[in-house]
PDB file of C-alpha atoms and ligand atoms in Angstrom:
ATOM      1  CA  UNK A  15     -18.011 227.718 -27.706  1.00  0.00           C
ATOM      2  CA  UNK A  16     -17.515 228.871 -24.285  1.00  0.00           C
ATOM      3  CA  UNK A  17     -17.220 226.936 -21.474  1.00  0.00           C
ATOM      4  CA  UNK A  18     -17.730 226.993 -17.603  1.00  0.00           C
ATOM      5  CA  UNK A  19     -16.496 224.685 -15.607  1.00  0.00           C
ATOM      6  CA  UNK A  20     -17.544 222.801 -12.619  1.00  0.00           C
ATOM      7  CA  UNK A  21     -15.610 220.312  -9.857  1.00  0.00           C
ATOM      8  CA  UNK A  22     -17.507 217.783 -10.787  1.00  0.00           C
ATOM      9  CA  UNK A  23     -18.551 218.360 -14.319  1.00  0.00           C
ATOM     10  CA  UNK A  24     -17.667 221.040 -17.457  1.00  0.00           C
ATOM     11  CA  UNK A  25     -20.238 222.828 -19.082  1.00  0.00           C
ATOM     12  CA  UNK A  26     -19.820 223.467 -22.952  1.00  0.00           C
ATOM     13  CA  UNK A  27     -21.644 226.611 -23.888  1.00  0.00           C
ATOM     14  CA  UNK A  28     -21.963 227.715 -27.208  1.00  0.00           C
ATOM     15  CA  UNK A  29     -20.680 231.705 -26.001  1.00  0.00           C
ATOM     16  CA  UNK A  30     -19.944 232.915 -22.696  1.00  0.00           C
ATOM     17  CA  UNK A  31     -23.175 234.819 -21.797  1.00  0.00           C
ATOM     18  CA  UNK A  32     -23.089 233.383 -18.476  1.00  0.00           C
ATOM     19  CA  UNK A  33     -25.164 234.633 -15.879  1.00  0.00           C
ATOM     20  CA  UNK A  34     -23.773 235.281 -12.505  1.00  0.00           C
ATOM     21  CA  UNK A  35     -25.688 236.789  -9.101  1.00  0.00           C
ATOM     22  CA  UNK A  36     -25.676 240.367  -9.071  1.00  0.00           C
ATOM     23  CA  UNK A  37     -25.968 240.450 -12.751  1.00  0.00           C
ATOM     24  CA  UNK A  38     -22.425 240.259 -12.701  1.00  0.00           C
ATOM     25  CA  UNK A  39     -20.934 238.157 -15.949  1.00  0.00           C
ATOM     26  CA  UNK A  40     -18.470 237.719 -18.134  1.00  0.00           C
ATOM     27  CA  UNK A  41     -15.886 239.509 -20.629  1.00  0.00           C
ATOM     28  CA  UNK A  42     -16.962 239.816 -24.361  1.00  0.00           C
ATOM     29  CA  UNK A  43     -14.003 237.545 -24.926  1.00  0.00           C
ATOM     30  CA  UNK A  44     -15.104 233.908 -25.708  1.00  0.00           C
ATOM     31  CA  UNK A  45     -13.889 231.191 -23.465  1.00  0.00           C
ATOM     32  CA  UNK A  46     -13.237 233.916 -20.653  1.00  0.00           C
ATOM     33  CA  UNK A  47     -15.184 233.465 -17.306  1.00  0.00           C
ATOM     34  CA  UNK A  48     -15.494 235.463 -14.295  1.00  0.00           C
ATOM     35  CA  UNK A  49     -14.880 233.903 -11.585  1.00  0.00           C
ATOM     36  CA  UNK A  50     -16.987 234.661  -8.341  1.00  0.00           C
ATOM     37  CA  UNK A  51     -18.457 233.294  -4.861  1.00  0.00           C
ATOM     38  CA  UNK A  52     -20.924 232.660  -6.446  1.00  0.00           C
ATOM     39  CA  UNK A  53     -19.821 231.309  -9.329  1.00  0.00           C
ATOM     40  CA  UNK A  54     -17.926 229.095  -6.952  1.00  0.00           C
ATOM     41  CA  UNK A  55     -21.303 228.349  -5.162  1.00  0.00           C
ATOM     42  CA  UNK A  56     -23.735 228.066  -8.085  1.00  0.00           C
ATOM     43  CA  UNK A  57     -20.789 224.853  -8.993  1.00  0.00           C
ATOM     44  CA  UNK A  58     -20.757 223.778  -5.686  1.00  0.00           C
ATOM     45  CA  UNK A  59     -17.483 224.493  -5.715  1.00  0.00           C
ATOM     46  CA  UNK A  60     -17.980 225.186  -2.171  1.00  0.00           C
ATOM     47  CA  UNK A  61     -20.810 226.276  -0.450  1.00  0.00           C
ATOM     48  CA  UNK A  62     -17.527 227.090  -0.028  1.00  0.00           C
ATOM     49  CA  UNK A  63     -16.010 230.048   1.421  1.00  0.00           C
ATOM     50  CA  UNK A  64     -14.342 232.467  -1.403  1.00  0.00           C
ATOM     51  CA  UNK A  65     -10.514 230.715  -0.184  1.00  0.00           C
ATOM     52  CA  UNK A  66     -12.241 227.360  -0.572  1.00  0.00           C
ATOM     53  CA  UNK A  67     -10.712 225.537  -4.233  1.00  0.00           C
ATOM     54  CA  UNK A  68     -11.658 222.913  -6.369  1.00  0.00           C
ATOM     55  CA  UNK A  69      -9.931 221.153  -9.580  1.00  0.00           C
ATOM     56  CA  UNK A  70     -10.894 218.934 -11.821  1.00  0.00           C
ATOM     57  CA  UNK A  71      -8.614 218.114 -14.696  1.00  0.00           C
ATOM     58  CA  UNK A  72      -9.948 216.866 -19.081  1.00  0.00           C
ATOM     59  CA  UNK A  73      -7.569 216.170 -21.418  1.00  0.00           C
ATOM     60  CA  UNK A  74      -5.162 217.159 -19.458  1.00  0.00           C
ATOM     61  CA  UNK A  75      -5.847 220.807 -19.253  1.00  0.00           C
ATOM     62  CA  UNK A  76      -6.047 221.151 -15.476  1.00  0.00           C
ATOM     63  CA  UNK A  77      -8.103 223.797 -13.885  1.00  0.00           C
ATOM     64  CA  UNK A  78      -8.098 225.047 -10.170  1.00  0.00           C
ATOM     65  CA  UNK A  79     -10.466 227.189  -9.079  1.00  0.00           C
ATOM     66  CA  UNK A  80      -9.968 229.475  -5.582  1.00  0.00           C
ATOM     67  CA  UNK A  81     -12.039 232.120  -4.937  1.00  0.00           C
ATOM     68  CA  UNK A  82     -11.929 234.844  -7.183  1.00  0.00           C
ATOM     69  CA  UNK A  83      -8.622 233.536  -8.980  1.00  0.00           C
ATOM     70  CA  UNK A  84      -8.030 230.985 -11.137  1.00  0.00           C
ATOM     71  CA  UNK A  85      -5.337 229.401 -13.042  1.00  0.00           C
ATOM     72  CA  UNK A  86      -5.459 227.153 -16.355  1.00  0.00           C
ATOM     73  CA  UNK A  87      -2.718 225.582 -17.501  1.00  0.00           C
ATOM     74  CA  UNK A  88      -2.879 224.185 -21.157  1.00  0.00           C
ATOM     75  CA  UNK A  89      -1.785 220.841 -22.506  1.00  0.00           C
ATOM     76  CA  UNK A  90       1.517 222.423 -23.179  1.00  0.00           C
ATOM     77  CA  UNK A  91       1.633 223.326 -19.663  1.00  0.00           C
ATOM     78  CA  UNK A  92       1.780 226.867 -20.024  1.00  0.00           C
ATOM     79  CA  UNK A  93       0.608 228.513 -16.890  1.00  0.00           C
ATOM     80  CA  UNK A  94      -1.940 231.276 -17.942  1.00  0.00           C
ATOM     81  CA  UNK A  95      -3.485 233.973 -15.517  1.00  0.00           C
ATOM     82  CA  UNK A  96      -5.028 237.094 -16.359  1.00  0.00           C
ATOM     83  CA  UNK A  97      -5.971 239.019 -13.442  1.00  0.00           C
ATOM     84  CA  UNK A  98      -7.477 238.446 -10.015  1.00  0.00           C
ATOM     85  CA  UNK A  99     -11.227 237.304 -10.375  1.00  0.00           C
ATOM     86  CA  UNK A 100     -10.654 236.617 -14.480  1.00  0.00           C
ATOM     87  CA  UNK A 101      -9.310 233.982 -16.245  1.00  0.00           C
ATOM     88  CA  UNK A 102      -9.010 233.173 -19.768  1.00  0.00           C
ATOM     89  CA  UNK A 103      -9.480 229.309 -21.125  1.00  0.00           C
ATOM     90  CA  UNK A 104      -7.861 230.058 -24.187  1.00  0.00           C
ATOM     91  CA  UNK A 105      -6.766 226.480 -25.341  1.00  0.00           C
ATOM     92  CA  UNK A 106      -9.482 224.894 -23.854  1.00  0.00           C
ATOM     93  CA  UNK A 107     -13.013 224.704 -25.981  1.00  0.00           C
ATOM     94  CA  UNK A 108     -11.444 221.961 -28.013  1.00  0.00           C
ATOM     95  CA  UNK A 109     -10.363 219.737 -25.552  1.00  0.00           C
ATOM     96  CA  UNK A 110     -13.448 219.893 -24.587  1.00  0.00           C
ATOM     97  CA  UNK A 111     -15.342 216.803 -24.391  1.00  0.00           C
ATOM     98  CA  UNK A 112     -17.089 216.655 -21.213  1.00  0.00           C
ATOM     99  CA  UNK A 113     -21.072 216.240 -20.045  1.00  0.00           C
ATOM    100  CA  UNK A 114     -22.637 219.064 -22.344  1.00  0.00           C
ATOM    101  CA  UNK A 115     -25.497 220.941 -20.693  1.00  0.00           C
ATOM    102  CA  UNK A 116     -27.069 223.472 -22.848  1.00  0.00           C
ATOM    103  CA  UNK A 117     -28.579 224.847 -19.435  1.00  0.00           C
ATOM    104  CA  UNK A 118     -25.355 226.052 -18.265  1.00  0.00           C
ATOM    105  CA  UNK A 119     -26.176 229.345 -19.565  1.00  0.00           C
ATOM    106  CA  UNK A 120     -28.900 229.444 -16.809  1.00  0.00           C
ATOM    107  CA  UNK A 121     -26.431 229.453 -13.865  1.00  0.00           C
ATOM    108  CA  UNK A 122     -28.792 230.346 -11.780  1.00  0.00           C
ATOM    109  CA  UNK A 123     -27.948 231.864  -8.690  1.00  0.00           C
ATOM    110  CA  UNK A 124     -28.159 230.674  -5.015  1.00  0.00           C
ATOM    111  CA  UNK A 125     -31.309 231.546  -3.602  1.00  0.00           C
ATOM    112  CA  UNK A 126     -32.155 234.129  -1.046  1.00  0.00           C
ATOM    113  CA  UNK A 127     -35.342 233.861   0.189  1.00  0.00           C
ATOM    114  CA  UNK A 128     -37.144 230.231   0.698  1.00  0.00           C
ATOM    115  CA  UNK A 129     -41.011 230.171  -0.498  1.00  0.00           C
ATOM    116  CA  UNK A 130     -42.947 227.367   0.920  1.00  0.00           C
ATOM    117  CA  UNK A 131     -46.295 226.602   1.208  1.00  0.00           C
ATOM    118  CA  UNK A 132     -48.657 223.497   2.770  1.00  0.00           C
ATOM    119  CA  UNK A 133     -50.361 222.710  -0.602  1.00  0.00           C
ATOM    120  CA  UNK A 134     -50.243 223.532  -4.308  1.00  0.00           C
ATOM    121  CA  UNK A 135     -53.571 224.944  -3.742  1.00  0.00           C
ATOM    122  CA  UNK A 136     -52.297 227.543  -2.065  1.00  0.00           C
ATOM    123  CA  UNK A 137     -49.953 228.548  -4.938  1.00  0.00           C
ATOM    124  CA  UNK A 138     -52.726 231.123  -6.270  1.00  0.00           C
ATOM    125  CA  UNK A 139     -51.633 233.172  -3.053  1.00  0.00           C
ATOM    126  CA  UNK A 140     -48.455 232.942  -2.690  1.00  0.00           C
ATOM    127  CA  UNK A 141     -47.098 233.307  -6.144  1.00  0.00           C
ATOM    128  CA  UNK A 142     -47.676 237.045  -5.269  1.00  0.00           C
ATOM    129  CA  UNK A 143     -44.586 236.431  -3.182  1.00  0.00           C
ATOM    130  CA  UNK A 144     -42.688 235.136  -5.899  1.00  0.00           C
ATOM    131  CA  UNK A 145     -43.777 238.183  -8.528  1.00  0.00           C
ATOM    132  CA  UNK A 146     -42.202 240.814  -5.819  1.00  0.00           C
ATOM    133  CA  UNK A 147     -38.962 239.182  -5.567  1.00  0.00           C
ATOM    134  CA  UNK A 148     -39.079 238.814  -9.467  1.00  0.00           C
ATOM    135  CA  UNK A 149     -39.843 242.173  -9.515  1.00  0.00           C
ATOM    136  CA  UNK A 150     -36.744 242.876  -7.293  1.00  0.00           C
ATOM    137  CA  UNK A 151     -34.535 240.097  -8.847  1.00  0.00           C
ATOM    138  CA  UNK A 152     -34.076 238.564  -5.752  1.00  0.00           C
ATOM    139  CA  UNK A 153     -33.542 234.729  -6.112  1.00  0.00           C
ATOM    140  CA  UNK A 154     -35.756 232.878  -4.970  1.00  0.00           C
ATOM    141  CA  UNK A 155     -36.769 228.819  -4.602  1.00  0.00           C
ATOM    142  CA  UNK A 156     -40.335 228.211  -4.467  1.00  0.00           C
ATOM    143  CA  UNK A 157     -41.668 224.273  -3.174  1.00  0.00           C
ATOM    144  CA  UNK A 158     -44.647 222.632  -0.947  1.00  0.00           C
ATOM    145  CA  UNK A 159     -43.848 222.083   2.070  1.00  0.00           C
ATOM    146  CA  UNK A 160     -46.529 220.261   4.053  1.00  0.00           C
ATOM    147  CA  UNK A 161     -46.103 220.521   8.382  1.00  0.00           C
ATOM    148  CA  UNK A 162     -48.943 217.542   8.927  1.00  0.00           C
ATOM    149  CA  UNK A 163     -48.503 215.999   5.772  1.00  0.00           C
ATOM    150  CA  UNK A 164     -44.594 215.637   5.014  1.00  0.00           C
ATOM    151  CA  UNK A 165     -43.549 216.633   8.674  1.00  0.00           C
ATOM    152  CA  UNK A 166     -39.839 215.043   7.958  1.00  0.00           C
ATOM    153  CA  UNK A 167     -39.337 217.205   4.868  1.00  0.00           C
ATOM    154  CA  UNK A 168     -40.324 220.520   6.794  1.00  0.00           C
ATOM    155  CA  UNK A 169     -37.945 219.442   9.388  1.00  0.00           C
ATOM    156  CA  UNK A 170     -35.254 219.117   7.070  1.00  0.00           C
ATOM    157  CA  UNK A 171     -36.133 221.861   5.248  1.00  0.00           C
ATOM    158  CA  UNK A 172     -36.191 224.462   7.740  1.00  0.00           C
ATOM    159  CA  UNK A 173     -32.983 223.379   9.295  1.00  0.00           C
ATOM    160  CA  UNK A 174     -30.621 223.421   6.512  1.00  0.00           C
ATOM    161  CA  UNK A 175     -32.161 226.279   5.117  1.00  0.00           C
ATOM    162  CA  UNK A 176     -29.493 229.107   6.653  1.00  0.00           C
ATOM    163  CA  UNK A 177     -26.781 226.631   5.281  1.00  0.00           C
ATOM    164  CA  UNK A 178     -28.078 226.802   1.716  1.00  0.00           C
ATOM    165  CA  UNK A 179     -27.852 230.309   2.131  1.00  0.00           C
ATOM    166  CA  UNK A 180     -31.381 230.830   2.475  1.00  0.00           C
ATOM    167  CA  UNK A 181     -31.982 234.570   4.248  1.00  0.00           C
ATOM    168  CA  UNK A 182     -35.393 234.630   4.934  1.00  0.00           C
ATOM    169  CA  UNK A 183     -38.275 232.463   4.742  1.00  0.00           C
ATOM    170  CA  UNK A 184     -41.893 233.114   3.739  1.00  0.00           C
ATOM    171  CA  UNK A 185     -44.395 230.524   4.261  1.00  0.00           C
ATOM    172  CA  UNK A 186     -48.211 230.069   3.282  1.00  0.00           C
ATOM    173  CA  UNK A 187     -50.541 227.901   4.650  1.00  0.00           C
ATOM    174  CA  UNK A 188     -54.861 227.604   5.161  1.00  0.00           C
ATOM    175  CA  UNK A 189     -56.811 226.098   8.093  1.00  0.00           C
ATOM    176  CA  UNK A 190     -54.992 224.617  10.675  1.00  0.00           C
ATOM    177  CA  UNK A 191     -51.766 226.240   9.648  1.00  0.00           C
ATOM    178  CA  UNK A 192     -48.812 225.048  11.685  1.00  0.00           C
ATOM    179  CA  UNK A 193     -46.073 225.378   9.107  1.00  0.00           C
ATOM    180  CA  UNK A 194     -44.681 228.665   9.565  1.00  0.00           C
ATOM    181  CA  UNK A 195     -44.496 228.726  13.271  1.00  0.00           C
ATOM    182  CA  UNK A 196     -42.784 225.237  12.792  1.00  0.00           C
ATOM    183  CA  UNK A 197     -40.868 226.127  10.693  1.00  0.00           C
ATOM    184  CA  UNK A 198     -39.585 229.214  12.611  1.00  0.00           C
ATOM    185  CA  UNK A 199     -39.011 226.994  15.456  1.00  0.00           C
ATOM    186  CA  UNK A 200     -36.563 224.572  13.469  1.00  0.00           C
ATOM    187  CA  UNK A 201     -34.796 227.608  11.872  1.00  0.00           C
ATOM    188  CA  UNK A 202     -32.687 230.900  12.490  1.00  0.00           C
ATOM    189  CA  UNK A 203     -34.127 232.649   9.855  1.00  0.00           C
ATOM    190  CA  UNK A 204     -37.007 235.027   9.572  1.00  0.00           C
ATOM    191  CA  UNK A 205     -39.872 233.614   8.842  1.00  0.00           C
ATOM    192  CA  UNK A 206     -42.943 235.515   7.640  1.00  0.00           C
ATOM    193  CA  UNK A 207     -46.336 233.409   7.527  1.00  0.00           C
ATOM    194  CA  UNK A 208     -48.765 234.469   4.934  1.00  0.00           C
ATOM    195  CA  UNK A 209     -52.371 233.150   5.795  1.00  0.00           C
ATOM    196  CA  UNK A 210     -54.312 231.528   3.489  1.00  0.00           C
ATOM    197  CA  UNK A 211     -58.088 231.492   3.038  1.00  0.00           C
ATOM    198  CA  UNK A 212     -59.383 227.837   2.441  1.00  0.00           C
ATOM    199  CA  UNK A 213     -62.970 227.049   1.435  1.00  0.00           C
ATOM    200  CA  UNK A 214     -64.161 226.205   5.021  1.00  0.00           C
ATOM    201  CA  UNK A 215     -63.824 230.073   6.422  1.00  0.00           C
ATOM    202  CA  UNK A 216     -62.704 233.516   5.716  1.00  0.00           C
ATOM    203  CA  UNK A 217     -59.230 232.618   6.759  1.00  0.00           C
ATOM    204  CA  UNK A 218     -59.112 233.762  10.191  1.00  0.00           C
ATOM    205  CA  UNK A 219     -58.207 230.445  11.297  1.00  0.00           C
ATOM    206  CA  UNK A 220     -55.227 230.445   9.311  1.00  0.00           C
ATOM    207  CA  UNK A 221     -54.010 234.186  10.683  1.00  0.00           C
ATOM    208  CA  UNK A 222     -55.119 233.292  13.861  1.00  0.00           C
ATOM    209  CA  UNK A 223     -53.180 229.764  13.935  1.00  0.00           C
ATOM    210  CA  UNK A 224     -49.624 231.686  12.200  1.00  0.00           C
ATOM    211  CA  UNK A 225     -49.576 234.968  14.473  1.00  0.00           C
ATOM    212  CA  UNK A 226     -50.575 233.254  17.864  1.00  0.00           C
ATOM    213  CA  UNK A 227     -46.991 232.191  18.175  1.00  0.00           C
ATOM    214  CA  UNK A 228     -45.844 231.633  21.697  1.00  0.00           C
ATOM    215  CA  UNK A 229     -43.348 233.889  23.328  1.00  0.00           C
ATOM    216  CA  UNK A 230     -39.863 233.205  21.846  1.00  0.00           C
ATOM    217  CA  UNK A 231     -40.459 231.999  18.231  1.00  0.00           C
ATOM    218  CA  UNK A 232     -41.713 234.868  16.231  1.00  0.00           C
ATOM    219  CA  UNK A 233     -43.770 234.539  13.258  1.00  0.00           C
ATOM    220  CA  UNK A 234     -43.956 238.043  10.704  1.00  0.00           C
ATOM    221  CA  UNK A 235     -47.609 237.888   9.923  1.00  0.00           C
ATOM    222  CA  UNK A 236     -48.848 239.437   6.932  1.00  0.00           C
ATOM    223  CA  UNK A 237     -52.547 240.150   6.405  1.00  0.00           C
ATOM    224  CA  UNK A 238     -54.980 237.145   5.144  1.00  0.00           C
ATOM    225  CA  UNK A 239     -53.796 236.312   1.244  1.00  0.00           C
ATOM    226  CA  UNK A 240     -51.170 238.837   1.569  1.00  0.00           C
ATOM    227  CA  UNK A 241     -48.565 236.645  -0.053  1.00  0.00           C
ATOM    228  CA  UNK A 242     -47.512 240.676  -1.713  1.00  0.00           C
ATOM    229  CA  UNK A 243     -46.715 241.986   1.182  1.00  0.00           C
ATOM    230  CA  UNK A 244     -44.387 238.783   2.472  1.00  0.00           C
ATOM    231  CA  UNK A 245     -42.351 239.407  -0.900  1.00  0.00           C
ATOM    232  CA  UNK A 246     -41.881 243.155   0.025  1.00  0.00           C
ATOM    233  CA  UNK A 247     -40.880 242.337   3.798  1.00  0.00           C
ATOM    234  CA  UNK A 248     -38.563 239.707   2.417  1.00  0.00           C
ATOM    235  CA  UNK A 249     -37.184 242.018   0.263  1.00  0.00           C
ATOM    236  CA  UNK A 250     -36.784 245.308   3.214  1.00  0.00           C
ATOM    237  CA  UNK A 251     -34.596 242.031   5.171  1.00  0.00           C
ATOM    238  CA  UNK A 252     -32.371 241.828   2.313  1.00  0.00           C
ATOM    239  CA  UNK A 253     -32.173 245.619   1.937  1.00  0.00           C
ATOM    240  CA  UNK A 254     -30.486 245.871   5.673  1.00  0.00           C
ATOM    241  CA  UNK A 255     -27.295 244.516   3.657  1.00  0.00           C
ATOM    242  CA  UNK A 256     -27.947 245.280   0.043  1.00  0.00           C
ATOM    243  CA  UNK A 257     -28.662 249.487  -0.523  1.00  0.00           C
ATOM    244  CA  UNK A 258     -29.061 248.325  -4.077  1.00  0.00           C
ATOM    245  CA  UNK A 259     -32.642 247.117  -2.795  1.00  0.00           C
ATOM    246  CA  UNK A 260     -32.787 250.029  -0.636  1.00  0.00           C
ATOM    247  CA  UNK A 261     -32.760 252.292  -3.642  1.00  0.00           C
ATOM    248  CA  UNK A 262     -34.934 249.706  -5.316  1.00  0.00           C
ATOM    249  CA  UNK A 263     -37.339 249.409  -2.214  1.00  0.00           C
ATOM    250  CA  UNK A 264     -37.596 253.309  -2.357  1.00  0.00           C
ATOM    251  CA  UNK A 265     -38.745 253.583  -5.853  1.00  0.00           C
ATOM    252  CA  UNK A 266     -41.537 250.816  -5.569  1.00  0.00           C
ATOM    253  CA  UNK A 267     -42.734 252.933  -2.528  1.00  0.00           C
ATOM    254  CA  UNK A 268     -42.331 256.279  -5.179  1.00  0.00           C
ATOM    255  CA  UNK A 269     -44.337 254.241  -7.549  1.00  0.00           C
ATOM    256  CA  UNK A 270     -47.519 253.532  -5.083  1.00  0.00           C
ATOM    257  CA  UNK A 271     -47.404 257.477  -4.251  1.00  0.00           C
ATOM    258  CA  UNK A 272     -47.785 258.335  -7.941  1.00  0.00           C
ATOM    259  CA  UNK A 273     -50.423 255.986  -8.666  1.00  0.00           C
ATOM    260  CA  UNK A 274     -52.428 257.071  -6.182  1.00  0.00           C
ATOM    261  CA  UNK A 275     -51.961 260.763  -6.795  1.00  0.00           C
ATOM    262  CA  UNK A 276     -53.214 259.953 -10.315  1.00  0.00           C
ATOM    263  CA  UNK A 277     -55.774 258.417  -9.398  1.00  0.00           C
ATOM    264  CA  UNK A 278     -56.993 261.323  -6.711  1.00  0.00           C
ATOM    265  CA  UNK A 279     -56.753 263.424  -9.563  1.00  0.00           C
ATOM    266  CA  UNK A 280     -59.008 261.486 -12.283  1.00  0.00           C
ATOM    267  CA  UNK A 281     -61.621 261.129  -9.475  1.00  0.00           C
ATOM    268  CA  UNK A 282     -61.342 264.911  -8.288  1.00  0.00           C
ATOM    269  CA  UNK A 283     -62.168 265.699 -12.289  1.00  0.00           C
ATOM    270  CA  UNK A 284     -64.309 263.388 -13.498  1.00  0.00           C
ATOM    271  CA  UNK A 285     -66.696 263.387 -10.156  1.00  0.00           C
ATOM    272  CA  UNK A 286     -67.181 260.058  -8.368  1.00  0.00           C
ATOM    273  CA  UNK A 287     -69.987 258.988 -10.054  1.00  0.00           C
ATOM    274  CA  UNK A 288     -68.444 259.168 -13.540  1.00  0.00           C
ATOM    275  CA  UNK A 289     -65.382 257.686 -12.048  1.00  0.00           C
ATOM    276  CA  UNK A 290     -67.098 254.601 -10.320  1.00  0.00           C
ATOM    277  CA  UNK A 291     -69.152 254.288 -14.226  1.00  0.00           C
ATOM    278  CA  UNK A 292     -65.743 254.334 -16.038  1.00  0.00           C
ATOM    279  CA  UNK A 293     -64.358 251.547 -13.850  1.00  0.00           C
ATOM    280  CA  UNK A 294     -66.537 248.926 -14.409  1.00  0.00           C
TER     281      UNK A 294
HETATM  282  C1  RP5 B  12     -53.020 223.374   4.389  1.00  0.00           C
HETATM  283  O1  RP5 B  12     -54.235 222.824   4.086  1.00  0.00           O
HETATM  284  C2  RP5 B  12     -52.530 223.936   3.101  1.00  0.00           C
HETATM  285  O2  RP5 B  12     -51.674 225.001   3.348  1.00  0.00           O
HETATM  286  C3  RP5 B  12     -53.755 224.356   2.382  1.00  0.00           C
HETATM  287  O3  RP5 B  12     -54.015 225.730   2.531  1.00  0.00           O
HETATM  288  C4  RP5 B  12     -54.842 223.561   3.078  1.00  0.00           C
HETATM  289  C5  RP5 B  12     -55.616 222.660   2.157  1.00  0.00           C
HETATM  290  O4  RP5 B  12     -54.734 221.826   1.455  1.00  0.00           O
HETATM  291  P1  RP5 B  12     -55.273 220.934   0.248  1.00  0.00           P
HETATM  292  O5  RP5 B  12     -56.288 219.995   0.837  1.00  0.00           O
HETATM  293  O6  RP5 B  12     -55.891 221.875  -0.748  1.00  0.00           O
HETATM  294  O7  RP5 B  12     -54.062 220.231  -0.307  1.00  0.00           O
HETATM  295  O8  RP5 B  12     -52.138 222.457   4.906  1.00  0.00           O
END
């Protein structure tokens, strides 16, 4: 049993393959954690800056958590500390009797990017969004959103979304589709609209009503349905702090260039005709 703790609850977890942000995790030792911002932030600990601390105390093994460092002291009082950014709970899986979530190996980390949309229906689009920033292993949160039809939730939404650590925002809506320029007005983030084709028209009132934004309040538009290309613009924001997605970025882009050599070639040998028969 491993366990990872949290200010306000402990998690009992039957080994320590905890999952941290940036894939970083854990020793092979059981009942050894690594402690992180965002560790700290996936606990609440504190949206917390990496100085900011938190204890909690069960059966009298008390636990104090700041920053990177931590320091466990067992029922015998023993003060234990491994290293800076490890420590190691040695005494503490049996004295363990606190809420038990069998999730807590899914720490998931904080989310980077904010997907929103006006309606489920429009989830057929913009899941594209969400597959690139899979693809990437950004974090993402995904929700409806709806400007006309929960106007106090957007508000909300798009102004606490820099202090939930949200970095960018990418929002879908059809018709009359006022969410992502309201939403760019409420935040500080950058939003990028994706416009999406209702039954009514070919979705040119949805482009038209994201990228006519007034002087001011920009809006990234992305072609109609495009929700592919918000998820790769979201991901080129992060890479302006994060070469990681840089590198990442560069290979995708590698990746399009081979496919369509490939395919240049097949259709250069087979003939177009041949190639247009083979494709259907
Ligand atoms: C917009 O109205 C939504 O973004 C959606 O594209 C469109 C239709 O919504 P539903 O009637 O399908 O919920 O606000």
């Amino acid at each position: 049993m491993g366990v990872l703790l949290c200010p306000s609850q402990a998690f009992v977890v039957a080994s320590l393959s905890l999952k941290f942000a940036n894939a970083s995790s854990v020793d092979a030792s059981p009942l050894s954690a690594k402690a992180s911002p965002t560790y700290n932030r996936s606990c609440n600990l504190a949206r917390a800056s990496h100085e900011d601390a938190a204890s909690l105390s069960t059966q009298g093994i008390s636990f104090r958590v700041s920053g990177s460092r931590r320091q466990v002291n067992d029922p015998a009082g023993r003060r234990r500390r491994i290293e800076r950014g490890f420590s190691t709970m040695t005494t503490f899986a049996a004295a363990m009797q606190a809420d038990v979530l069998d999730s807590a190996a899914e720490v998931k980390p904080a989310a980077a990017v904010g997907i929103i949309m006006g309606s489920d229906s429009d989830l057929p689009v913009m899941q594209s969004a969400a597959e690139i920033l899979q693809l990437f292993g950004v974090a993402y949160e995904l929700t409806v959103v709806s400007a006309h039809r929960t106007p106090e939730r957007m508000v909300k939404y798009a102004q606490t979304a820099h202090q939930r650590g949200l970095r960018v925002i990418i929002a879908g809506a059809g018709g009359a589709a006022h969410l992502p320029g309201m939403v760019a007005s409420l935040t500080p983030l950058p939003v990028i609209g994706v416009p999406v084709k209702g039954n009514a028209t070919d979705g040119l009132d949805s482009l038209l009503s994201i990228v006519q934004m007034p002087r001011g309040i920009p809006v990234a538009t992305v072609a109609i349905q495009n929700a592919t290309n918000a998820g790769l613009l979201a991901v080129r924001i992060l890479g302006l702090s994060s070469p990681e997605l840089v590198d990442k970025m560069l290979d995708y882009q590698k990746g399009l260039e081979e496919m369509v050599l490939e395919k240049a070639e097949r259709l250069e040998q087979l003939g177009w005709q041949e190639y247009l028969k083979q494709q259907q």
